[in-house]
Structures are given as C-alpha cells and as structure tokens.
Amino acid sequence: MNISSGEPQAPRAVKASSARPMTGNEAFARGAWEAGVKVGAAYPGTPSTEIMENLATYPASDLTAQWSTNEKVACDVAIGASFAGVRALTAMKHVGLNVASDALMSMTYIGANGGFVLIVCDDPGIHSSQNEQDSRYYSRLAMVPTLEPSDAQEALDYTKLAFDLSERFESPIMVRGTTRLCHTRSLVRVGERREDAPKGFVENPDRNVMMPSNARASHPRLLERERNFEEFLNDSNLIRWEPGDTKVGVISLSTPYTYVKEVIPEASVLKLGCSYPLPSQIIRDFAASVERLFVVEELEPLVENEVRAMGLTIDGKKFFPRVGELSPELVREGFVAAGVLEPEDEQPGFDVTDTPRPPVMCAGCPHISSYLSLRALDARVMGDIGCYTLAAVHPLRSIDTCVAMGSSIGNAIGLAKAGGERRPIVATIGDSTMLHSGIPALIDAVYNDVDITVILLDNQITAMTGGQNHAATGKTLRGDRVHRIDFVDLIKAIGVKWVRRVDSYDLSAMLKTFREATEYQGVAVVISDRPCVLDPVKIRGERMEVDAASCVACQACMNLGCPAIMWSDEWYDGHHKVRIDPDGCIGCSLCAQVCPTNSILAISN
Amino acid sequence: MDMAQKVSAETAPGTTPGATPDTTNVLIVGVGGQGVIMVSRVMARIGQLQGFDVKQSEVHGMAKRGGVVFSHVRFGPTVWSPTIPRGKADILLALEWAEGLRWLNYLKKGSGTFIADTRHIVPPFACLDRTRGAKLGYLAEPPGVVLDQVADGYALDATALASALGNHRVSNTVLLGTLSVVIGFAPEIWQKAIAEMVPPRTVEVNLKAFEAGRRWAAAARENPESAREHTLRKPAVLPELEARDFELRITPEWCKGCDICVKMCPERCLSLNALNIVELTEPDRCTGCRICEWLCPDFAIDVIKTLPETASR
Amino acid sequence: MENFEIRFGGSGGQGLQLSARLLADALIREGRKVARSQSYEPTSRGGLSRADLVVAAKRIDYPLITALDVLVLLDQLPVAVSMPLLRPGALVIADARRAGEIPEGDHDLHLLPLSESALALGNERATNIVALGVLAGLGEVCEHDTLETVIRDGVPPRFLDLNLRAFAKGVELGEAGGPGR
Amino acid sequence: MDEISADSFNIRDYLRLELFPHFLCPGCGHGIALRALLWAIHELGIDKNDLAIVSGIGCSGRTGAYIDANTFHVTHGRPLAFATGLALARPDLEVVVITGDGDCLAIGGNHLIHACRRNLNLTCMMLNNEVYGMTGGQASPTTSATRYTTTTQSGSIEPVFDACALAAAAGAGFVGREVTIQTPALKNLLRDAIAHKGFSFVEVLSDCTEIFGRKNDLGESPEMIMTQKSTMRPASYGVVGGNIVDEPFRATNLKTGILTRTDRPEYGAAYRAHAAGIRAARKS
Amino acid sequence: MPSQSTARDLQGNQACALGAVAAGCRFYAGYPITPSSEIAETMSVEMPRAGGVFVQMEDEIASLGAVLGASMGGAKAMTATSGPGFSLKQEHIGYGAGAEIPCVIVNVMRGGPSTGLPTRPSQGDIMQSRWGTHGDHSVIVLAPASVPEIFSETIRAFALSERLRLPVIVLYDEVIGHLVETVEIPAPGTVEVADRKWATGAAESFQPYAVTDDLVPPMARPGDGYRTHTTGLTHLESGFPTQEPECVERITRRISGKLVHHRELIESYEAAGCEDAEIVVCAIGISARAARRAVNAARAQGIKAGLFRPITLWPFPESAFKSATASARTIIVAELNAGQLVLEIERLCGGARQVESIARVDGEPIEPAEIEAKIRELSSHG
C-alpha cells in the first residue's frame, strides 16, 4: 500500500515534457508492448477495439496482433500462447467476455505459464452496447484478480504490472477499462519494452488438462491464490491511502476516483487499483480512520457489498446511481444528498432549444435497401448486432428483435419452431457477426430443417466498430492479404440449398430475391452484396440531386433514412419538398429508385 | 460539517468549485466528420506544450457520421476528471450551430466564451415529422439570441471563410484561429500543434485558415457590433403554413383488394380487412402523402385536404 | 356527222388525250353531247394509247365506242385493235411515217405526213394538232373555227404559235385530201 | 416558398362515376395510368368538354369510357386513324389516344409509325402490359422472351419491339416512357406530352397481374409495379437524350422519362397554313 | 361569283370529288388505288381550297378510320377506294353503321377477286357493298351510271348519310369512273347542304342514342358540352355498352328501322319504257348504259322492252321495281360479274317471272349488242 502525503495530489508526477498524450486504449497497448507481450488476439468491440489496433502498430517482429473470429477464439489463442510460455493479451468489450468466459473459466483453473492478461472494457452509460453489465462479477466468478486503472498512465502501468502478476501468481489477470477511460487522452510517461526469453511449453497434464479429477484438485489452488494476492495487495502501490479530512472517507476506483478528487478533494480517499480481491485489512483500517465511509464506484455495488460484508458501515449506491456512467456532477450530487457537500446555487440555464441528433445510418448504407425490402415483405425480422440495428427505429422500423452477437439465426429458428407466425421469418446478420457466431446457428437451422430466411448483410467489413477486417475480407489486422472466405461456398458447404447474392443497390432485385427466398421452404440465404460506404474503399457513384420543379413532397425518399436527404425550403401540397446534400450523397441511387416522380437524378453534367 | 462549510466557502464566482482553480475547460462540439477530434487534440497539445497536465475525453457514439460529437479538453497544473462538469466550461467551441446550443449549458454562465460556426447541419431526424405543414425539427435560435446571453461570444461563418480558402473542411482550423485569440499563447505554438495534427498536404491551407480565424477574431474584438452584423447568418425562418386538415376517404365498393396501397404506404397505415377491402387502421400515422391515392388503380382512395374555414383561400 | 364515234389511236405520249379533249370541247361548243373515254392501262408512255369520243346530238346512251366513224392513227400500235371496230366507209386518217401499214378494207384512208409536218414545224409533238387540223380540213367532223378557238383557249401560250401553225398545216393537208382510197 | 398544391385535382370531376367500380382486374396498372392522364389534363387546364379520348380495343381501350369527356371507343388497332381524322377536322379539341401494346404495335403498328411520321398534334398513351389481357393472355409484340402466355406455353421466343425507339425512329416529336408506380412522373410526362405540339408517344409500363404476372411468377401487383420501376432508368427529366442514373450501381435496361423531344412542324398547323396559302393565292 | 351553273367536261371520278365538295364535304382521307385515285387527287386540290382537310393515310383502313374520326368531330367526310381497299374498309363500315357515324365511301369497282384486274371494269362488289361487313347492319348504296349522276348522287350520298347517320356507299364501275362527260355544275351555294341533326338541350339528360320519332337520334358534337361515349360495342341509348337481350334487340331494330322508315327519301331509280314492257332489263352503271341503247334498239324493232335501273342499289327499290315490272314477262339482269344483282331480282320476282342473266366476267364492259341480242332472243317476236 502506498500512503500519500496529506496534500491533495495528482495521481502521477507526470511532466508534460517527458510524456505524450494517449488514450486509455493506446496506453493499454503500450503497457502490453512494454511488458513484452508476444501474442495479442481480440475481436473488435466498442470501446475496446483500439487496444488491438494499437498493439498492431508495434513492430511485427515484436509481437503478433490479430483479429480472431470471436472473443472466445481470441481468448483461446491467448491461452495457447500462455501455454507456450510467452506473454499473451486478449482484449474485449464486456459482452465479449460473455463469449470468452467459457475459456476463461477453465484458464483460471489452469493458470498462466506465460503472462496472460485479459483487458475487458465495460460500457457504463451504454454508449454503444446492448447492455450495461458489470464485468467485475466475472472477477469473482472466475476468481481472476482484476486491476482497475483510473487514467491512461495507470492503464499502461497496470497492464504492465498485470503480466508480472500473472506469472507471479500463475493466474490470468483481468484489467478493466471503461468507455471513459478507453477514450480519454491524458499524458503518459512511457518506458521501454522488456524482452523475456520464451519459457517454452511446460508439460504438466495434471494442471493443463481440465478433466474432472484435475479440476477438483485445482479448485483449492484458486482459493489459495486469492489469499496470496490479497496479501500482495497490502504492500502494493495498487492500493493508495490518501489521508485527508477524517470526517469523510471515500473508497473509490477507476475513473470515479478522479471525480471524487475533483469534487471533494479534501476527503480521505482510499484508491483501489484492484477490485478483486479486496484488501480487507486496509479497508478496515481506513474505515476506522474516518467518521463517515463512502464508496464511489460505477455500476454494481460490488466493493460496497463486500465492505458491508466485512461488517463495516458504508454508503454507496444509496447516493451514487447504480445505473449509467458517473460524472463529477453525479458524484457531487451524491455527496450533497449525503449531506457532505452543500448544494450549489441553482444557476438559471441558457434559454436555447435542443435539436435532436440521434445516430443514423450513413448515406448510401447498403443495409438500407435490405430493410426497405423486408418492410415491404412484411417480414418478422430477427436482428443482430451491428450498424443495422438502427433499422429498428424510424424510418426503416423493420427489425423486431436484437439479442446478442450472432443470436438472430437462433432466434429465428426458435420463432419458426414455435409455430404460429404467419409472416415470413427472417434473420438479418452482418458478415463479421455471421463469422463470429452465426455459423453454428446456421448449421443448426439446416440440421433441424427449419423454414427461415437468413439475410447476410455482407458489407465486407466490421463496420460498427470502425472498419475492422475479418476472415471474409481477405486481410489481417496488419493489412496482410490472406485467404478470403467465400460466403457462398461456406454456406453451401453447411448444406444450405438456396443461396443467392443480390446487389444491395438494386431495390427491386432485392425485393424479388427476398420474396423468393421467403417463399422457399427451408433455409434460404440471401447475401446483400455491397461494401460499407466508409470502409475499406470509399465508393462514389454519380451524386444525386432533386429536381424541385417536379418534386411533389411525398417524401417517399425519406423512408430510406438517408442523412443526405432532407427538407428543402420549397413546399408542395403542405409538405416540404426534399433536397440532397451533395457532400453527403454517395450516389447509391436508392432514393431515385423509390422516387415516384423521377425527380431524383444524377448530377452528371 | 466543517468541511462542507469549507468547500462551500470556496464556491465563488469565476472559479471552479472543488477543482483546481486554474484548470481551463474547453468543450469542443460538432457533428461527426467535422473534425472535432482534430481540434481537441490540437487544444490538448497546446495545453501540453504550455507545460500543463492535460486530459481530453471523447466518446464514440453509434453514429460514425452525422452524429453528435463532443470532446472535453481540460488543462492546468493538475487535472482530475476527464470530463467537464455541466456549467464549468470556460470555452465552448462549436463547429456547428445547433451543437453549440445543445452544449451551451456546459458553459460558465457568467464568464464563459462561446465560439461557434453559424453553419447549420440539419440532421435527418429533424425532418422526421411528415405530417402536413410540419416544422423542421432544427430549431436553432439565431446568433443574436445566443450572443446576448453569453459573457463573451463569437459567431462566425467559419465554413464560408474556409470555403474562401478553397477547402470548406478547414472551418475547424478557422475556429481554432479565433480560439487562439481568446485563449492567448503564442501563435507559433498553435501553428506547431496544427502542423503536427493535420495531414501533411493540408498543412498550408490549415495554417491559412488559422490566420483567417485570428484575423476575424481580432476584427471582431475591435468592433464587436460590426462583426456581429457581418457574420450573422440569416436565421432559419420557417414558413408557417395554415394548418390544414386532411382525410383519407375510402370508397369500399370500388376497392378490389389489390394490396398496392397497403404495401406502398410509407407509414403502414393501411391494411386489408377480412373482406379484402382496404381500411385505414393506423390513422394517426397517416401523413396525407397521397401515395395510396396515386397508386390505387381503382380510385378507391381519395385524400381530401381542407383549409380551415378562417383561411382566405 | 350528227352522231358519230371517233378514236384517236397511237402510243403513249403522243398527245392523243389532248386531241380528244380539244375536239370534245369544240363539239360541245357546237352543241353536241360527248362522252370521252380512254385506254386505261398501267403504261403511260410508249404503250398503246387511245382516246375515244362518242358524240351525239342529244343524250348519249352508251358512252363507249361500238363502231368507229372516224379513226385517227398516229402510230402502228393501235391499228390491229382498231380496224375491226370500223363502221363501213369510216374515215381513217393515218400518219404516213408511223402508221403506214393500214390493211385494206371498206374505209376512206388518208395516209398523210402528219409527223413529218410537225417535224418540219420544229416539234414532232405537235403531230396531234396537225391531226386535228386534218379533221378540220376534211370538214366532216368539226368546224374549223371552233377547233381553232379551243386550241387558242386550251393550249399553253408558249406553245400556241406552234400549235396554230401545226393546226394550219393540218387543215392544209386535210383540204388537200391526200392519198385516199 | 412556392406553395404548389395538388388540392384542386379531384379525379372524380373527370370520371363517369355511374360506371364505377370499373371492370379492370385488381391491381391493374391501367387504373393508375388513367389517374395520371386525368391529373395531367387537370394541370393543363383542359376543359373536359374539349377533350376527346379515342381508344382502341382491349383492356386499355375500355378505360376511355370511364372518362367524363368526349370518348370514342373505336376498332382494334385503329384509334390513331380515328384520332387523325378527328384532330384534323377539329384542331380545337385536345385529342388523346389510349391504346395497348397489341392494339398499338401489332394490328395498329402501321398507324403508329405513320402517325409518328405525320406528326399531327395528338397524344398517344400506350399501356404496355406485355400481353393481350382482354382475350385471355396471349403473347403480344412486347411480350419478353421466355415469358409464358396462353400462346407461348413454353415461353416466348419472339423478339420484342422497343416501342419508344420505334416511335422515335418513325419521327414522333415527343417520345417518353414511364412506369405506373411513378404516378406523378407519369403525370408530368403525360402533361408534357399533351402540351407538346405534334405527335407525342408515351409508353406506360403497366402491369397485368391476374393474367400475366401470375403465369410468370412476377409477384403480386405491388411487387410488379416496383420491379417495373427498378428495371427502368430515368432519363434526365426535360433533357433530350439526357444522362441516366445507373453507373456504377444499377443494372437496368429501358430508359424512362422524356426520350425524344424535337420541334418538327406539326402536321395540322402546317396543313392549315399550306391550305390558307393556296386559298390566298387563288384570290389574288 | 357566277350565279349560273357551268357545264364542265368532267371525268367520273372528278365529278365525284366535286359533288362531295358541293355537298359540304370538308374532310377527305384516302389511299391511292386504281381506278379511284383521281378522286383523291382531285380532293387534294379541292379540300384546301374549300377550307377542308385532305389527308393521304397509310392504308384504306386508316382512311375510313380517319373519316369516321373526322365525322365524329362533326365534319362531313368521305373516302374513296376500289376492290381491295373496299375489302379493308369493311370493319369500319360496320363501325359507322353500329355507332351511327355519317360518312361517304366511294367504291370504284374493278375486277376481282384479290388484286384482280386493277384497270378493268367490274360490278363485282354489288353484294359486298351490302353485306361486306359482319353482322346485321344498315348501309345505303348508290349506283350512278353517268358522270353527271356521279356528281348528283355523291351530293345525295352526303345528304342521306347526314340525315340518317349511317355510312353511304357510292358504287360505280371503272368505266363510269373514267368516262368524261359534261356535267352541269350548279353555282356555288345553290346546292342544298344537308346537315345532321345536332344535339340540343340539357347535357345531363341527353341520350346520344335516344329513340326519336324518325329513329335518327341527334348527334352530340364534341366541345358542345355533351361529353358522350361512342363505341362499336352494342350500346344503350346512353351510349354505354349493353348485353341485355331486350336492349340489344331494341337498338338493333331501331338502326335497321331507319332504312324502312326513310325508304322514300332513300330510294331512287330510273324506269324507262317499263309501262308496257314485256322484257325489262335491269342493270346498273355501264351495264345500264348498254342496256339503255339495247332497249332503245329493241323498241325501234318493235319489241316491248324497258329498262329498270336502280340508282339506290341498296336498299333495293323493291316496290318501284315491282311496279315497273308489273307487265313484264321476262327480266334480263345485265351485270359485270358472275351474277349478283340477279340474285336479288330472282328473290324479288319469287319465280313469278323469267329472270335471265347476262353476266360478263372477262374484264370488258357488256356491249349494247349483247343485250339487244338477248332481248331479241327472249322477245315474243323472236
């Protein structure tokens, strides 16, 4: 433990001159590199994506960095590297850990040979996810020691440390980030890379082969490791006691710690760099040193409950929300509610109006026509994770469900097996998602002979997370050309008899193909075939413009939800005519295809 | 509660309560694709070059383009929270007008500086309401209304200034020029940071844009009223149409149940009943767009639009 | 002759129709009824051509020729088809140069240098008018003055002089009688 | 802020309501085309008393009867001939011919090309549904290859006419094509066609769902009309031989919109001027 | 303007065209065909002079189509043709009859069938002119036998067509068509121009095919506000189609009834020397001209011969024929075909009289001598 001086202090002594600004994700990657990591594997997922992307910016001679098919595969790849005695990293978002957890649950029994670090990034506030789960439950479930950096410097330092700890405790180590940490840039002092000679594979079947007898023997080791780690924490810099006013003591960790320092700098603070296991004795001592004890943590009251379980009196979620991302304002509000701080004078706000600007699909997004067609077919659509989830809202409004990565096909199978659905049952799934976890479900559909249609929205990239390659783009994380999976071959090999590719920018072909697919008895797969407008190659057709003279303001084109189409200042029949933003338009011509007046034409001359 | 007293005593105008008083908070906002992140990284770099601790925080939303983008930049001797609390921004730099208004309440009421491009980027959702005579959902107040409320305000058509340089995309750098006049620091430091952050082949135009922004700001400071006059974009006044009523009149005896209207209705208002005759089942969604009327081969649907009795026409 | 039938026979392009029309016009001016018919064949030039008039003092019952009283032949072509139609003692006027082989028979043949006269006047195409002049000179069909009047009224001014000289030449030939039977 | 309104057009003002519902099958595009025609008439401000509709035989020909105007339902293939007489005799009337693909291109093909050549001020709206609907679904000159009809039970093997190319080649001053799903565009096209001084030929891609669509598995009416639109590519409106929207994204075949617009002398006016000259010359 | 009539040498086809002009015809549409082409040629000159329209159409079908179209627009309109073209026009003759559109169709007969003898005379369309188009229908056929009569009968054709709202066919043979005879052309404006009965009164209650006293409903002129429907389908008084048996019969009977009701107006004939005739020669056109000379010749020989020449060929002037042949023992029917008119004569005689046929089919007109010989052969003196 590190007991600071009584003065409020910065968590670092970073001199601007010797440091560089880095995001949390950049720092995670740097930390891993400095720690001498040899193998990194991940599946993209906001907010964790840039960790592996940044790791790949370090020399290929230093390390391997790769996109894996899904988080479980990535985790297994890292486990394999650890078996080989090298340091290995896997990174994922919180829901990715659900996928990887199966491997992790065993890895924790086996323990690391080469250092094994798993960075998991939670998304409090759900900026870009399907839930707000708190990954620290996995720490306890898997009994994986979990470090919680609060800024980029700590992200680097803790990651580096995690590898050491992994090897020292022969345990996987989890480092937890949050969206705020991952995407905040702050000054970071960097170090050099250490290169360790590979330890090599250690033949130890009793430990490495998780069969019941071996597993039974391993479980007690976990408990022992938990105790050892807690002891380690007592002498570690990961726990920092910052003495202050003894009337109020605050236990905090991760980014909320910075909010506490911002809002109530005078308080005594116990900063936890590790959320599992907890240093129980230090906590007791700290509690004893202050009159009132608070814990400020994001999402679930994990620390709070464990402290309370120690028999201590502590307040946490009573004052600080359990839902969403914390902020200085919320932390302040909590302390005001707790009677610690005085409320600020209510200042009258500025008198202005708000213009809603929700996320929209891109102009020319090839997904648009698929959902327009599905809407016309009046299909029951099982959605999936990707940009196309936006088709659930206005104006496309054509996705009925969205559960989790790769769930759409399985959901459709269940819906069909349940019977009673009179509409055509369709699963829509992206290319990356299909490879991630759609294939087993598709096999299931063929195997169980179900009458569903699968629309494979092949935009040839992992678009939602910012354009990452995958096995069907023919390029690796580092941009090397590799074998490109052919979806038609793959799907046929699974046993799907009815597979067809269709141009996403040909609306009627879409509609016709979709109709035929839904009328086919059995599993039919339609591949919507146009690349994402942003990646990897920017496609531009002739841009379109509206002939205002003939526009009758029916606004049928507005149904595309294309952000380049908006109202003009001209009117017809009480409605706004439309115009097209020439900078936004990529010339997909879908609007021209739905225009009932032929008023949308290419600016070709 | 001594401490509470103490904390509250520190709450004085012009200071950030609870935070290190000399932290500078700059909130940079705009629309995806405008270069908010570039501006914030330049700002952060400036802070670093001045020897300050710096934090710059952004959140990638679902929208890759056209969505709300914001970036918090804080610099000072010590910076704790990466985010700027509401009402604590010293400077709000908006690359788009409505975005400036969205975040205006993050600005310090009595002392904050507001710098905004008067450019309007109308989001598609502002056109969501397709009912008759619907108003555009983009309802940003004109610059005058805003500048009257802030302590210090600059509203300029940075996009036009940038376009004059031949690249409308460098409007963000124009705004940086204006910002540099407000914040101070030597122009060379700004130029260095800009040159580091922009693509190499755009350095020249970006530096020109920076100068244009500085010149504009200097002129505005000298003669605030004329600058205001000069730069204020015409407010987006929307035509008010008489609220007309409409009615979808279906002639069931003429309908042959071909399903065209049902399938082609953009709002899915119509369906065929048990007798295969069309019915308006979602009247609230109907916008009176007339597509069903046009496409009914049987003339079974009429959209009747009526002016209110008071209307002159 | 009060009632009579007359044929102008030749080949296409010889102006037979004009001759017939001028004669018919003259006869009508003299108060007679005339029905005019013509061969109507696809060929217009070089083939057999004829123009027939049925002339009567009062109403014409049958308008086609049944028995010719007068036959004007400007070419050999119509000779064979026309000879059987001749009424006994019919008047036959033939161009000596182009319709020189007229079979013997009960008719009054006048073989005259019609086309040669026209050639001498400078234009063979005036042969038809020479033939009209012969009819006038012979004095059996139509009055000289009436015919000359219709020629003056009915031919284009620039050909009038030629036609009048041709007509006069024809009259001269007619009055001279020529080699008859 | 020009406020244009469709309010003033009430199609019922142009229909013989006592004859409704009409006889067309469910989803027949002819009805949509009829609306577009009447809308165009309305926009042009043509008094229905001065409007003459001449239609031929077939489903297309029957539509004329529903129009509250001077309507002439004539013989098979010959509406253009009748219309020629009517328009020459009555230049004060606005004469519009409604015909079908079989009516216009097969039995009436000769009249079409000569009407195009003559360039009399007429508008010919040809409703092309690729089939003889009224007689039960036989192949027509526009029945696409491989299509099944009652006379091509194993699929058609005959080449088809591109009616617009035919009309343009024959000299029509105004040639356009449109699909029914673009009703306002069809209206605009018909409006311009009627306003054009000279012979105007407008091919309307109509759908015959009941007889043709079913047999060829082309889907129900909504899909048929949508497919028609997407297999077309619009010629830039108002631009002769204008560019088209297809590259690089669309594989399409026929153009829509105005395909030809040339100001050749209108026959009726030319004839009247010619005749007036003759009369003047005789008087002097 | 001359107020006197003028005598002009006219070809039959020219007389036809000039008769049409005099009758008020202001629309001509035609297609060239021998031996009728001179009508079109003359009309191409006359129509613009008269303020009318001449249009050469792409075929004979289109020609009559255009004529019907012009007539529906209110113009008096005519077309002319010959055998093959007349065959093509049959459908539209039916349309004119069924929809009751006034129009005049001239058929200058030539030898047939098919292309036949384009330049040779024939009278082979006697039956076709009556029965050519399908279904029961009413037409009037006028058969002039001289150039002046072509002129006058063409005028009458327009009058009948306009008054009775039906197609009227002017039928003559190539000989008459190409014959040049003198025609007294009435001074302009002196020919009474018949016009059809136009609709009057309220548009709402107007019935375009109402049953009127004279069985001829008034016609609505486009542009006058009646906005009627005209169709070739069997239609009600309202103009709209019907298949109701009762209505179908009512409509069909009215249309055919027009001819019966207006028989006196329609019928025209020439009966010469029939009062005491034992032998009556019945013929039209050039055959009638030959018959006249033959009858005169026979009379000169003391044979009681007469001539009956229907000028209105269809409907055949039955009662006039019957009275003209009251004293006759023998009827000779002379015609340039294999025997068409003779069928009608046999029908009318019903076996009560001897009916003899002179039917010439060699492309040459019947000569007077041929008929005279027949008369002599059949006379009681012979």
Tab-separated table of N, CA and C in Angstrom, chain E residues 195-226:
chain	number	residue	atom	x	y	z
E	195	ASP	N	-77.365	18.783	-93.318
E	195	ASP	CA	-76.548	18.648	-92.109
E	195	ASP	C	-77.259	17.702	-91.161
E	196	ARG	N	-76.447	17.028	-90.362
E	196	ARG	CA	-77.049	16.099	-89.414
E	196	ARG	C	-77.763	16.873	-88.317
E	197	LYS	N	-78.590	16.170	-87.622
E	197	LYS	CA	-79.338	16.764	-86.521
E	197	LYS	C	-78.397	16.823	-85.320
E	198	TRP	N	-78.179	18.017	-84.816
E	198	TRP	CA	-77.258	18.159	-83.689
E	198	TRP	C	-78.011	18.171	-82.370
E	199	ALA	N	-77.321	17.705	-81.359
E	199	ALA	CA	-77.923	17.664	-80.027
E	199	ALA	C	-78.216	19.077	-79.546
E	200	THR	N	-79.357	19.209	-78.903
E	200	THR	CA	-79.705	20.479	-78.266
E	200	THR	C	-80.236	20.146	-76.884
E	201	GLY	N	-80.344	21.127	-76.065
E	201	GLY	CA	-80.941	20.916	-74.745
E	201	GLY	C	-79.910	20.556	-73.698
E	202	ALA	N	-80.432	20.147	-72.572
E	202	ALA	CA	-79.587	19.918	-71.402
E	202	ALA	C	-78.660	18.731	-71.612
E	203	ALA	N	-77.427	18.921	-71.281
E	203	ALA	CA	-76.449	17.848	-71.445
E	203	ALA	C	-76.732	16.698	-70.492
E	204	GLU	N	-77.207	17.016	-69.318
E	204	GLU	CA	-77.398	15.994	-68.287
E	204	GLU	C	-78.381	14.920	-68.751
E	205	SER	N	-79.436	15.367	-69.444
E	205	SER	CA	-80.474	14.405	-69.814
E	205	SER	C	-80.300	13.902	-71.245
E	206	PHE	N	-79.210	14.318	-71.880
E	206	PHE	CA	-79.055	13.952	-73.285
E	206	PHE	C	-78.703	12.476	-73.443
E	207	GLN	N	-79.430	11.838	-74.372
E	207	GLN	CA	-79.162	10.433	-74.665
E	207	GLN	C	-78.698	10.353	-76.114
E	208	PRO	N	-77.430	9.984	-76.329
E	208	PRO	CA	-76.914	10.041	-77.705
E	208	PRO	C	-77.601	9.056	-78.650
E	209	TYR	N	-78.228	8.064	-78.114
E	209	TYR	CA	-78.892	7.090	-78.999
E	209	TYR	C	-80.359	6.933	-78.607
E	210	ALA	N	-80.950	8.069	-78.279
E	210	ALA	CA	-82.361	8.038	-77.884
E	210	ALA	C	-83.228	7.596	-79.063
E	211	VAL	N	-84.362	6.976	-78.769
E	211	VAL	CA	-85.300	6.585	-79.827
E	211	VAL	C	-86.170	7.794	-80.139
E	212	THR	N	-85.945	8.358	-81.306
E	212	THR	CA	-86.729	9.529	-81.716
E	212	THR	C	-87.786	9.095	-82.714
E	213	ASP	N	-88.673	10.032	-83.051
E	213	ASP	CA	-89.763	9.706	-83.987
E	213	ASP	C	-89.223	9.214	-85.316
E	214	ASP	N	-88.175	9.857	-85.800
E	214	ASP	CA	-87.648	9.458	-87.105
E	214	ASP	C	-86.557	8.400	-86.974
E	215	LEU	N	-86.399	7.891	-85.801
E	215	LEU	CA	-85.434	6.833	-85.488
E	215	LEU	C	-83.989	7.282	-85.631
E	216	VAL	N	-83.775	8.564	-85.943
E	216	VAL	CA	-82.403	9.057	-86.070
E	216	VAL	C	-82.121	9.987	-84.884
E	217	PRO	N	-81.317	9.519	-83.945
E	217	PRO	CA	-81.059	10.379	-82.779
E	217	PRO	C	-80.145	11.533	-83.155
E	218	PRO	N	-80.339	12.659	-82.515
E	218	PRO	CA	-79.417	13.770	-82.761
E	218	PRO	C	-78.028	13.421	-82.247
E	219	MET	N	-77.051	14.013	-82.870
E	219	MET	CA	-75.667	13.677	-82.554
E	219	MET	C	-75.046	14.809	-81.748
E	220	ALA	N	-74.208	14.402	-80.792
E	220	ALA	CA	-73.542	15.413	-79.969
E	220	ALA	C	-72.215	15.776	-80.604
E	221	ARG	N	-71.988	17.057	-80.735
E	221	ARG	CA	-70.717	17.496	-81.310
E	221	ARG	C	-69.727	17.702	-80.161
E	222	PRO	N	-68.537	17.087	-80.296
E	222	PRO	CA	-67.551	17.288	-79.233
E	222	PRO	C	-67.300	18.776	-79.030
E	223	GLY	N	-67.217	19.152	-77.793
E	223	GLY	CA	-66.984	20.558	-77.499
E	223	GLY	C	-68.247	21.303	-77.143
E	224	ASP	N	-69.398	20.665	-77.452
E	224	ASP	CA	-70.658	21.321	-77.133
E	224	ASP	C	-71.139	21.004	-75.721
E	225	GLY	N	-70.341	20.233	-75.007
E	225	GLY	CA	-70.672	20.020	-73.596
E	225	GLY	C	-71.425	18.745	-73.298
E	226	TYR	N	-71.630	17.906	-74.309
E	226	TYR	CA	-72.419	16.693	-74.030
E	226	TYR	C	-71.560	15.531	-73.534
